[in-house]
């Protein structure tokens, strides 16, 4: 194959995945005005429903704009040999191959982050603000960016540095060592996420004394979960939207409830949501997801090891001196069809897990407070009650409210 052909395959993959995404978004938008299913017609009154329609449409238009600008920027970067330019720039600044790769990725990440910042600013301070969701201050927005860069910089430097070092030391066998270090990292992050990463962005506090706490204690004792593992997070610092999640495993397991969730829901609805989260733990969902992620990473790295030494991967991007980091860019694009399929499978699995957690909540607590809790959450976040099935299949990690309602009322 000549480099030119590979270059056009890369362009074709980028273009086709953009088109597929646009078609899915379009199909989904065609269903915005569908009549609300009878089971869910008590969620919005006419005025709120109108507001939710407007919100969905505005989000859709904004999504089309963002992804169009982004694909144009990406295609321009490819056609104008942007990677060759940044590679040469990195080589003029440092000489060690690992340092070149780090500077290269550093520049790419910075530039893409700077280009996307106006869009995320508009999303938060114009759209979310207009519909009353936004609680983020400008200061928090900027601090989040800086902390994100710092965290990405530290983790990226360690992982990319180590992987290239393994590649230099062991050749194509590098993938085994890389797999080992990425696995260790993934396990540690899963384990200590709540202890190390969350505190950088939010405050976590134990549940306050009171009726809710004693209700939760009663439930937790019944299913063998300890109250010390239940935390409240200040989600209201950024948005009025509510949430809850389970994280960690072993002695680090915990359920985190947003303060906004506690504000919006009744006590028995909160216990039902908590029961759902405990269900994720009881059914080992965290461990299974972790295992699947580790296997996928191993497969990806193995595949990478088959191609990374091929100079064609660098030549396709018009870079004369082959290198790991340029090969990684080409590989990354060529891998998108496969990662597309794995993300479909992961979403499918995740939706299965949601049903299992709902069933667990229903069997150990009750179904009806979970239904009413989920309805309130949908109402308060103006969520889409009539998504297109293909869109759900491709993008939803949770089943739509109607399906959860039907499953819970069985
Ligand atoms: Zn869940």
CSV table of C-alpha atoms and ligand atoms in Angstrom, one decimal:
chain,number,residue,atom,x,y,z
A,1,UNK,CA,0.0,0.0,0.0
A,2,UNK,CA,1.3,3.5,-0.7
A,3,UNK,CA,1.1,6.3,1.9
A,4,UNK,CA,-1.4,8.2,-0.2
A,5,UNK,CA,-3.9,5.4,-0.1
A,6,UNK,CA,-3.6,5.0,3.6
A,7,UNK,CA,-4.1,8.7,4.0
A,8,UNK,CA,-7.3,8.6,2.1
A,9,UNK,CA,-8.5,5.6,4.1
A,10,UNK,CA,-7.9,7.7,7.3
A,11,UNK,CA,-9.9,10.6,5.8
A,12,UNK,CA,-12.7,8.2,4.7
A,13,UNK,CA,-13.0,6.8,8.3
A,14,UNK,CA,-13.2,10.3,9.8
A,15,UNK,CA,-15.8,11.4,7.3
A,16,UNK,CA,-17.9,8.2,7.5
A,17,UNK,CA,-18.0,8.3,11.3
A,18,UNK,CA,-19.0,12.0,11.2
A,19,UNK,CA,-21.8,11.2,8.8
A,20,UNK,CA,-23.1,8.2,10.9
A,21,UNK,CA,-23.2,10.4,14.0
A,22,UNK,CA,-25.1,13.1,12.1
A,23,UNK,CA,-27.6,10.6,10.8
A,24,UNK,CA,-28.2,9.3,14.3
A,25,UNK,CA,-28.6,12.8,15.8
A,26,UNK,CA,-31.0,13.7,13.0
A,27,UNK,CA,-33.2,10.6,13.4
A,28,UNK,CA,-33.3,11.3,17.1
A,29,UNK,CA,-34.3,14.9,16.5
A,30,UNK,CA,-37.2,13.7,14.3
A,31,UNK,CA,-38.8,12.2,17.4
A,32,UNK,CA,-38.6,15.3,19.6
A,33,UNK,CA,-42.3,16.1,18.9
A,34,UNK,CA,-43.6,12.6,19.3
A,35,UNK,CA,-46.6,12.2,21.7
A,36,UNK,CA,-45.5,11.3,25.2
A,37,UNK,CA,-46.2,7.6,26.1
A,38,UNK,CA,-49.3,7.3,28.3
A,39,UNK,CA,-47.3,5.9,31.3
A,40,UNK,CA,-45.2,9.1,31.4
A,41,UNK,CA,-47.7,11.8,30.7
A,42,UNK,CA,-47.8,13.0,34.3
A,43,UNK,CA,-44.2,14.1,34.2
A,44,UNK,CA,-44.4,17.5,32.5
A,45,UNK,CA,-47.3,20.0,32.5
A,46,UNK,CA,-47.8,21.7,29.1
A,47,UNK,CA,-45.5,24.6,29.9
A,48,UNK,CA,-42.7,22.4,31.2
A,49,UNK,CA,-43.0,20.1,28.2
A,50,UNK,CA,-42.7,23.1,25.9
A,51,UNK,CA,-39.5,24.1,27.7
A,52,UNK,CA,-38.1,20.6,27.4
A,53,UNK,CA,-38.8,20.6,23.7
A,54,UNK,CA,-37.0,23.9,23.3
A,55,UNK,CA,-34.1,22.6,25.4
A,56,UNK,CA,-33.7,19.4,23.3
A,57,UNK,CA,-33.8,21.4,20.0
A,58,UNK,CA,-31.3,23.9,21.2
A,59,UNK,CA,-28.9,21.1,22.4
A,60,UNK,CA,-29.4,19.4,19.0
A,61,UNK,CA,-28.6,22.5,17.0
A,62,UNK,CA,-25.6,23.2,19.2
A,63,UNK,CA,-24.4,19.6,18.7
A,64,UNK,CA,-24.6,19.9,14.9
A,65,UNK,CA,-22.6,23.1,15.0
A,66,UNK,CA,-19.9,21.8,17.4
A,67,UNK,CA,-19.4,18.5,15.5
A,68,UNK,CA,-19.3,20.3,12.1
A,69,UNK,CA,-16.7,22.8,13.3
A,70,UNK,CA,-14.7,20.0,14.8
A,71,UNK,CA,-14.7,17.8,11.7
A,72,UNK,CA,-13.7,20.7,9.5
A,73,UNK,CA,-10.8,21.6,11.9
A,74,UNK,CA,-9.7,17.9,12.0
A,75,UNK,CA,-9.8,17.5,8.2
A,76,UNK,CA,-7.9,20.7,7.7
A,77,UNK,CA,-5.3,19.6,10.1
A,78,UNK,CA,-4.9,16.3,8.2
A,79,UNK,CA,-4.9,17.9,4.8
A,80,UNK,CA,-2.4,20.7,5.8
A,81,UNK,CA,0.0,18.1,7.3
A,82,UNK,CA,-0.6,19.5,10.8
A,83,UNK,CA,0.9,16.4,12.5
A,84,UNK,CA,4.1,16.8,10.5
A,85,UNK,CA,4.3,20.4,11.5
A,86,UNK,CA,3.8,19.7,15.2
A,87,UNK,CA,6.3,16.8,15.0
A,88,UNK,CA,8.9,19.1,13.5
A,89,UNK,CA,8.1,21.7,16.1
A,90,UNK,CA,8.6,19.2,19.0
A,91,UNK,CA,11.9,18.0,17.4
A,92,UNK,CA,13.2,21.5,17.3
A,93,UNK,CA,12.5,21.9,21.1
A,94,UNK,CA,13.8,18.6,22.5
A,95,UNK,CA,15.8,15.7,21.2
A,96,UNK,CA,15.0,12.7,23.3
A,97,UNK,CA,12.4,10.5,21.5
A,98,UNK,CA,10.2,10.2,24.7
A,99,UNK,CA,10.4,14.0,25.3
A,100,UNK,CA,9.5,14.6,21.6
A,101,UNK,CA,6.4,12.4,22.0
A,102,UNK,CA,5.3,14.2,25.2
A,103,UNK,CA,5.8,17.7,23.7
A,104,UNK,CA,3.9,16.5,20.6
A,105,UNK,CA,0.9,15.2,22.5
A,106,UNK,CA,1.1,18.2,24.8
A,107,UNK,CA,0.8,20.7,21.9
A,108,UNK,CA,-2.0,18.7,20.2
A,109,UNK,CA,-4.0,18.5,23.5
A,110,UNK,CA,-3.5,22.1,24.3
A,111,UNK,CA,-4.6,23.3,20.9
A,112,UNK,CA,-7.6,21.1,20.8
A,113,UNK,CA,-8.6,22.1,24.3
A,114,UNK,CA,-8.2,25.8,23.5
A,115,UNK,CA,-10.4,25.4,20.3
A,116,UNK,CA,-13.1,23.6,22.2
A,117,UNK,CA,-13.2,25.9,25.2
A,118,UNK,CA,-15.5,28.6,23.6
A,119,UNK,CA,-18.0,25.8,22.9
A,120,UNK,CA,-18.0,24.4,26.4
A,121,UNK,CA,-18.2,28.0,27.7
A,122,UNK,CA,-21.2,28.6,25.5
A,123,UNK,CA,-22.8,25.3,26.5
A,124,UNK,CA,-22.4,26.1,30.3
A,125,UNK,CA,-23.0,29.8,30.5
A,126,UNK,CA,-25.5,30.3,27.7
A,127,UNK,CA,-27.5,27.1,27.1
A,128,UNK,CA,-27.5,25.6,30.6
A,129,UNK,CA,-27.8,29.0,32.1
A,130,UNK,CA,-30.9,29.9,30.0
A,131,UNK,CA,-32.7,26.7,31.2
A,132,UNK,CA,-31.8,27.3,34.8
A,133,UNK,CA,-29.4,24.4,35.2
A,134,UNK,CA,-26.1,26.2,35.5
A,135,UNK,CA,-24.5,26.8,38.9
A,136,UNK,CA,-20.9,26.9,37.7
A,137,UNK,CA,-19.1,30.2,38.3
A,138,UNK,CA,-16.5,31.5,35.9
A,139,UNK,CA,-13.9,30.8,38.6
A,140,UNK,CA,-15.0,27.1,38.9
A,141,UNK,CA,-15.0,26.8,35.1
A,142,UNK,CA,-11.4,28.1,34.9
A,143,UNK,CA,-10.2,26.1,37.9
A,144,UNK,CA,-11.8,22.9,36.4
A,145,UNK,CA,-9.9,23.5,33.2
A,146,UNK,CA,-6.6,24.0,35.0
A,147,UNK,CA,-7.0,21.0,37.2
A,148,UNK,CA,-8.1,18.9,34.2
A,149,UNK,CA,-4.9,19.9,32.3
A,150,UNK,CA,-2.7,19.2,35.3
A,151,UNK,CA,-4.3,15.8,35.9
A,152,UNK,CA,-4.2,14.9,32.2
A,153,UNK,CA,-0.6,16.1,32.0
A,154,UNK,CA,0.6,14.0,35.0
A,155,UNK,CA,-1.3,10.8,34.0
A,156,UNK,CA,-0.5,11.2,30.3
A,157,UNK,CA,3.2,11.9,30.9
A,158,UNK,CA,3.6,8.8,33.1
A,159,UNK,CA,1.6,6.4,30.8
A,160,UNK,CA,2.9,7.7,27.4
A,161,UNK,CA,6.5,8.0,28.7
A,162,UNK,CA,6.4,4.4,30.1
A,163,UNK,CA,4.8,2.9,27.0
A,164,UNK,CA,7.4,4.5,24.6
A,165,UNK,CA,10.2,3.5,27.0
A,166,UNK,CA,9.0,-0.1,26.9
A,167,UNK,CA,8.8,0.1,23.1
A,168,UNK,CA,12.4,1.3,22.9
A,169,UNK,CA,13.6,-1.4,25.3
A,170,UNK,CA,11.6,-4.5,24.1
A,171,UNK,CA,10.4,-3.8,20.6
A,172,UNK,CA,7.0,-5.3,19.6
A,173,UNK,CA,6.8,-7.1,23.0
A,174,UNK,CA,6.2,-3.6,24.5
A,175,UNK,CA,2.4,-4.3,24.4
A,176,UNK,CA,2.6,-6.8,27.3
A,177,UNK,CA,4.4,-4.3,29.6
A,178,UNK,CA,2.2,-1.5,28.5
A,179,UNK,CA,-0.8,-3.6,29.2
A,180,UNK,CA,0.5,-4.3,32.7
A,181,UNK,CA,1.1,-0.7,33.6
A,182,UNK,CA,-2.2,0.5,32.1
A,183,UNK,CA,-4.0,-2.3,34.1
A,184,UNK,CA,-2.3,-1.3,37.3
A,185,UNK,CA,-3.3,2.3,36.6
A,186,UNK,CA,-6.9,1.4,35.8
A,187,UNK,CA,-7.3,-0.7,38.9
A,188,UNK,CA,-5.8,2.1,41.1
A,189,UNK,CA,-8.0,4.8,39.6
A,190,UNK,CA,-11.1,2.6,40.0
A,191,UNK,CA,-10.1,1.9,43.6
A,192,UNK,CA,-9.1,5.3,44.7
A,193,UNK,CA,-11.2,7.5,42.4
A,194,UNK,CA,-13.4,8.8,45.2
A,195,UNK,CA,-10.4,9.4,47.5
A,196,UNK,CA,-7.9,10.9,45.1
A,197,UNK,CA,-9.7,12.4,42.1
A,198,UNK,CA,-13.1,13.5,43.3
A,199,UNK,CA,-11.7,15.8,46.1
A,200,UNK,CA,-9.8,17.8,43.4
A,201,UNK,CA,-13.2,18.9,42.1
A,202,UNK,CA,-15.8,18.4,44.8
A,203,UNK,CA,-16.4,18.2,48.6
A,204,UNK,CA,-17.7,14.9,49.9
A,205,UNK,CA,-19.4,14.7,53.3
A,206,UNK,CA,-21.0,11.9,55.3
A,207,UNK,CA,-24.8,11.9,55.5
A,208,UNK,CA,-26.3,14.3,58.0
A,209,UNK,CA,-28.1,13.0,61.0
A,210,UNK,CA,-31.9,12.9,60.6
A,211,UNK,CA,-34.8,11.0,59.1
A,212,UNK,CA,-33.1,10.3,55.8
A,213,UNK,CA,-30.0,9.0,57.5
A,214,UNK,CA,-32.0,6.6,59.7
A,215,UNK,CA,-34.1,5.4,56.8
A,216,UNK,CA,-30.9,4.7,54.8
A,217,UNK,CA,-29.4,3.0,57.8
A,218,UNK,CA,-32.4,0.8,58.1
A,219,UNK,CA,-32.1,-0.2,54.5
A,220,UNK,CA,-28.3,-0.5,54.5
A,221,UNK,CA,-28.4,-2.8,57.5
A,222,UNK,CA,-31.0,-5.0,55.8
A,223,UNK,CA,-28.8,-5.7,52.7
A,224,UNK,CA,-25.5,-5.6,54.5
A,225,UNK,CA,-24.1,-2.3,53.3
A,226,UNK,CA,-22.5,0.1,55.8
A,227,UNK,CA,-23.6,3.7,56.2
A,228,UNK,CA,-19.9,4.8,56.4
A,229,UNK,CA,-19.7,4.0,52.7
A,230,UNK,CA,-22.4,6.5,51.8
A,231,UNK,CA,-21.3,10.1,50.9
A,232,UNK,CA,-23.0,13.3,49.8
A,233,UNK,CA,-21.2,15.4,47.1
A,234,UNK,CA,-21.7,19.1,46.3
A,235,UNK,CA,-23.0,18.6,42.8
A,236,UNK,CA,-24.9,21.9,43.2
A,237,UNK,CA,-21.6,23.6,42.8
A,238,UNK,CA,-21.9,23.1,39.0
A,239,UNK,CA,-25.4,22.2,38.0
A,240,UNK,CA,-29.0,21.7,39.4
A,241,UNK,CA,-29.1,18.3,37.6
A,242,UNK,CA,-29.1,15.4,40.2
A,243,UNK,CA,-27.2,12.1,40.2
A,244,UNK,CA,-25.9,9.2,42.2
A,245,UNK,CA,-23.3,6.6,41.5
A,246,UNK,CA,-21.4,3.7,42.9
A,247,UNK,CA,-17.6,3.5,42.7
A,248,UNK,CA,-14.6,1.5,43.9
A,249,UNK,CA,-14.6,-2.1,45.2
A,250,UNK,CA,-13.4,-4.0,48.3
A,251,UNK,CA,-12.8,-1.7,51.2
A,252,UNK,CA,-12.9,1.4,48.9
A,253,UNK,CA,-16.5,0.8,47.7
A,254,UNK,CA,-18.9,3.7,48.2
A,255,UNK,CA,-22.2,5.2,47.1
A,256,UNK,CA,-22.2,8.9,46.3
A,257,UNK,CA,-25.4,10.9,46.3
A,258,UNK,CA,-25.5,14.4,44.9
A,259,UNK,CA,-26.8,17.1,47.2
A,260,UNK,CA,-29.2,18.1,44.4
A,261,UNK,CA,-30.7,14.5,44.5
A,262,UNK,CA,-31.3,14.8,48.3
A,263,UNK,CA,-32.9,18.2,47.7
A,264,UNK,CA,-35.2,17.1,44.9
A,265,UNK,CA,-36.4,13.7,46.0
A,266,UNK,CA,-38.4,12.4,49.0
A,267,UNK,CA,-36.7,10.2,51.5
A,268,UNK,CA,-38.1,6.9,50.2
A,269,UNK,CA,-37.2,7.9,46.6
A,270,UNK,CA,-33.6,8.5,47.8
A,271,UNK,CA,-33.5,5.2,49.5
A,272,UNK,CA,-34.8,3.6,46.3
A,273,UNK,CA,-32.0,5.3,44.3
A,274,UNK,CA,-29.5,4.2,46.9
A,275,UNK,CA,-30.9,0.6,46.6
A,276,UNK,CA,-30.3,0.8,42.8
A,277,UNK,CA,-26.6,1.8,43.4
A,278,UNK,CA,-26.2,-0.9,46.0
A,279,UNK,CA,-27.6,-3.3,43.3
A,280,UNK,CA,-24.6,-2.3,41.1
A,281,UNK,CA,-22.3,-3.4,43.9
A,282,UNK,CA,-24.2,-6.6,44.7
A,283,UNK,CA,-24.2,-7.7,41.1
A,284,UNK,CA,-20.4,-7.0,40.7
A,285,UNK,CA,-21.0,-4.5,37.9
A,286,UNK,CA,-17.8,-2.5,38.8
A,287,UNK,CA,-15.6,-5.5,38.8
A,288,UNK,CA,-17.1,-6.8,35.5
A,289,UNK,CA,-16.7,-3.4,33.8
A,290,UNK,CA,-13.1,-3.3,35.0
A,291,UNK,CA,-12.4,-6.7,33.7
A,292,UNK,CA,-13.9,-5.9,30.3
A,293,UNK,CA,-11.9,-2.7,30.1
A,294,UNK,CA,-8.7,-4.6,30.9
A,295,UNK,CA,-9.3,-7.2,28.2
A,296,UNK,CA,-10.2,-4.5,25.6
A,297,UNK,CA,-7.0,-2.6,26.5
A,298,UNK,CA,-4.9,-5.7,26.0
A,299,UNK,CA,-6.5,-6.4,22.6
A,300,UNK,CA,-6.0,-2.8,21.5
A,301,UNK,CA,-2.3,-2.7,22.6
A,302,UNK,CA,-1.7,-6.1,20.9
A,303,UNK,CA,-3.2,-4.8,17.7
A,304,UNK,CA,-1.1,-1.7,18.0
A,305,UNK,CA,2.1,-3.8,18.4
A,306,UNK,CA,1.4,-5.4,15.0
A,307,UNK,CA,1.3,-2.1,13.1
A,308,UNK,CA,3.3,0.5,15.1
A,309,UNK,CA,6.7,-0.5,13.6
A,310,UNK,CA,5.4,0.0,10.0
A,311,UNK,CA,6.9,3.3,8.6
A,312,UNK,CA,3.8,3.5,6.4
A,313,UNK,CA,1.9,4.7,9.4
A,314,UNK,CA,4.1,7.8,9.7
A,315,UNK,CA,4.4,8.3,5.9
A,316,UNK,CA,0.7,8.4,5.5
A,317,UNK,CA,0.7,11.7,7.6
A,318,UNK,CA,3.6,13.0,5.5
A,319,UNK,CA,6.1,12.6,8.3
A,320,UNK,CA,9.4,11.3,7.0
A,321,UNK,CA,11.0,10.2,10.2
A,322,UNK,CA,8.8,7.3,11.5
A,323,UNK,CA,8.0,7.5,15.2
A,324,UNK,CA,5.8,5.9,17.8
A,325,UNK,CA,3.7,9.0,18.4
A,326,UNK,CA,2.8,9.6,14.8
A,327,UNK,CA,2.1,5.8,14.3
A,328,UNK,CA,-0.2,6.1,17.3
A,329,UNK,CA,-2.3,8.9,15.6
A,330,UNK,CA,-2.7,6.8,12.4
A,331,UNK,CA,-3.6,3.7,14.4
A,332,UNK,CA,-6.0,5.7,16.6
A,333,UNK,CA,-8.0,6.7,13.5
A,334,UNK,CA,-7.9,3.3,11.9
A,335,UNK,CA,-9.1,1.8,15.2
A,336,UNK,CA,-12.2,3.9,15.3
A,337,UNK,CA,-14.5,1.3,13.6
A,338,UNK,CA,-13.4,-1.3,16.2
A,339,UNK,CA,-13.8,1.1,19.1
A,340,UNK,CA,-17.2,2.0,17.7
A,341,UNK,CA,-18.2,-1.6,18.0
A,342,UNK,CA,-16.8,-2.0,21.5
A,343,UNK,CA,-18.6,1.1,22.7
A,344,UNK,CA,-21.9,-0.3,21.3
A,345,UNK,CA,-21.3,-3.5,23.2
A,346,UNK,CA,-20.3,-1.6,26.4
A,347,UNK,CA,-23.5,0.5,26.2
A,348,UNK,CA,-25.6,-2.7,25.7
A,349,UNK,CA,-24.0,-4.3,28.7
A,350,UNK,CA,-24.4,-1.1,30.7
A,351,UNK,CA,-28.2,-1.0,29.9
A,352,UNK,CA,-28.5,-4.6,31.0
A,353,UNK,CA,-26.8,-3.7,34.3
A,354,UNK,CA,-29.2,-0.8,34.8
A,355,UNK,CA,-32.1,-3.2,34.6
A,356,UNK,CA,-30.4,-5.6,37.0
A,357,UNK,CA,-29.8,-2.7,39.5
A,358,UNK,CA,-33.4,-1.6,39.1
A,359,UNK,CA,-34.6,-5.1,39.8
A,360,UNK,CA,-32.4,-5.3,42.8
A,361,UNK,CA,-33.9,-2.1,44.2
A,362,UNK,CA,-37.4,-3.3,43.5
A,363,UNK,CA,-36.8,-6.7,45.2
A,364,UNK,CA,-34.9,-5.4,48.3
A,365,UNK,CA,-36.8,-2.1,48.7
A,366,UNK,CA,-39.7,-1.1,46.4
A,367,UNK,CA,-40.3,-0.3,42.7
A,368,UNK,CA,-42.8,2.6,43.0
A,369,UNK,CA,-40.5,5.1,44.8
A,370,UNK,CA,-37.8,4.4,42.3
A,371,UNK,CA,-40.2,5.1,39.5
A,372,UNK,CA,-41.4,8.3,41.0
A,373,UNK,CA,-37.8,9.3,41.8
A,374,UNK,CA,-36.7,8.6,38.2
A,375,UNK,CA,-39.7,10.6,37.0
A,376,UNK,CA,-38.6,13.6,39.1
A,377,UNK,CA,-35.1,13.4,37.9
A,378,UNK,CA,-36.3,13.3,34.2
A,379,UNK,CA,-38.5,16.3,34.8
A,380,UNK,CA,-35.8,18.3,36.5
A,381,UNK,CA,-33.3,17.7,33.8
A,382,UNK,CA,-35.8,18.2,31.0
A,383,UNK,CA,-34.8,14.9,29.6
A,384,UNK,CA,-35.9,13.4,26.3
A,385,UNK,CA,-38.9,11.0,26.9
A,386,UNK,CA,-39.1,9.9,23.2
A,387,UNK,CA,-35.6,9.0,22.0
A,388,UNK,CA,-35.2,7.2,18.7
A,389,UNK,CA,-34.4,3.4,19.3
A,390,UNK,CA,-31.3,3.5,17.1
A,391,UNK,CA,-30.0,6.5,19.0
A,392,UNK,CA,-30.6,4.7,22.3
A,393,UNK,CA,-28.9,1.6,20.9
A,394,UNK,CA,-25.8,3.6,19.9
A,395,UNK,CA,-25.4,6.2,22.7
A,396,UNK,CA,-27.5,5.4,25.8
A,397,UNK,CA,-25.7,3.8,28.7
A,398,UNK,CA,-29.1,3.8,30.6
A,399,UNK,CA,-32.4,2.5,29.2
A,400,UNK,CA,-34.9,5.3,28.4
A,401,UNK,CA,-37.3,6.1,31.2
A,402,UNK,CA,-40.2,4.4,29.5
A,403,UNK,CA,-38.4,1.0,29.4
A,404,UNK,CA,-37.3,1.3,33.0
A,405,UNK,CA,-40.8,2.2,34.0
A,406,UNK,CA,-42.2,-0.8,32.2
A,407,UNK,CA,-39.5,-3.1,33.7
A,408,UNK,CA,-40.1,-1.8,37.2
A,409,UNK,CA,-43.9,-2.0,37.0
A,410,UNK,CA,-43.9,-5.6,35.8
B,1,LIG,ZN1,-27.4,2.6,37.6
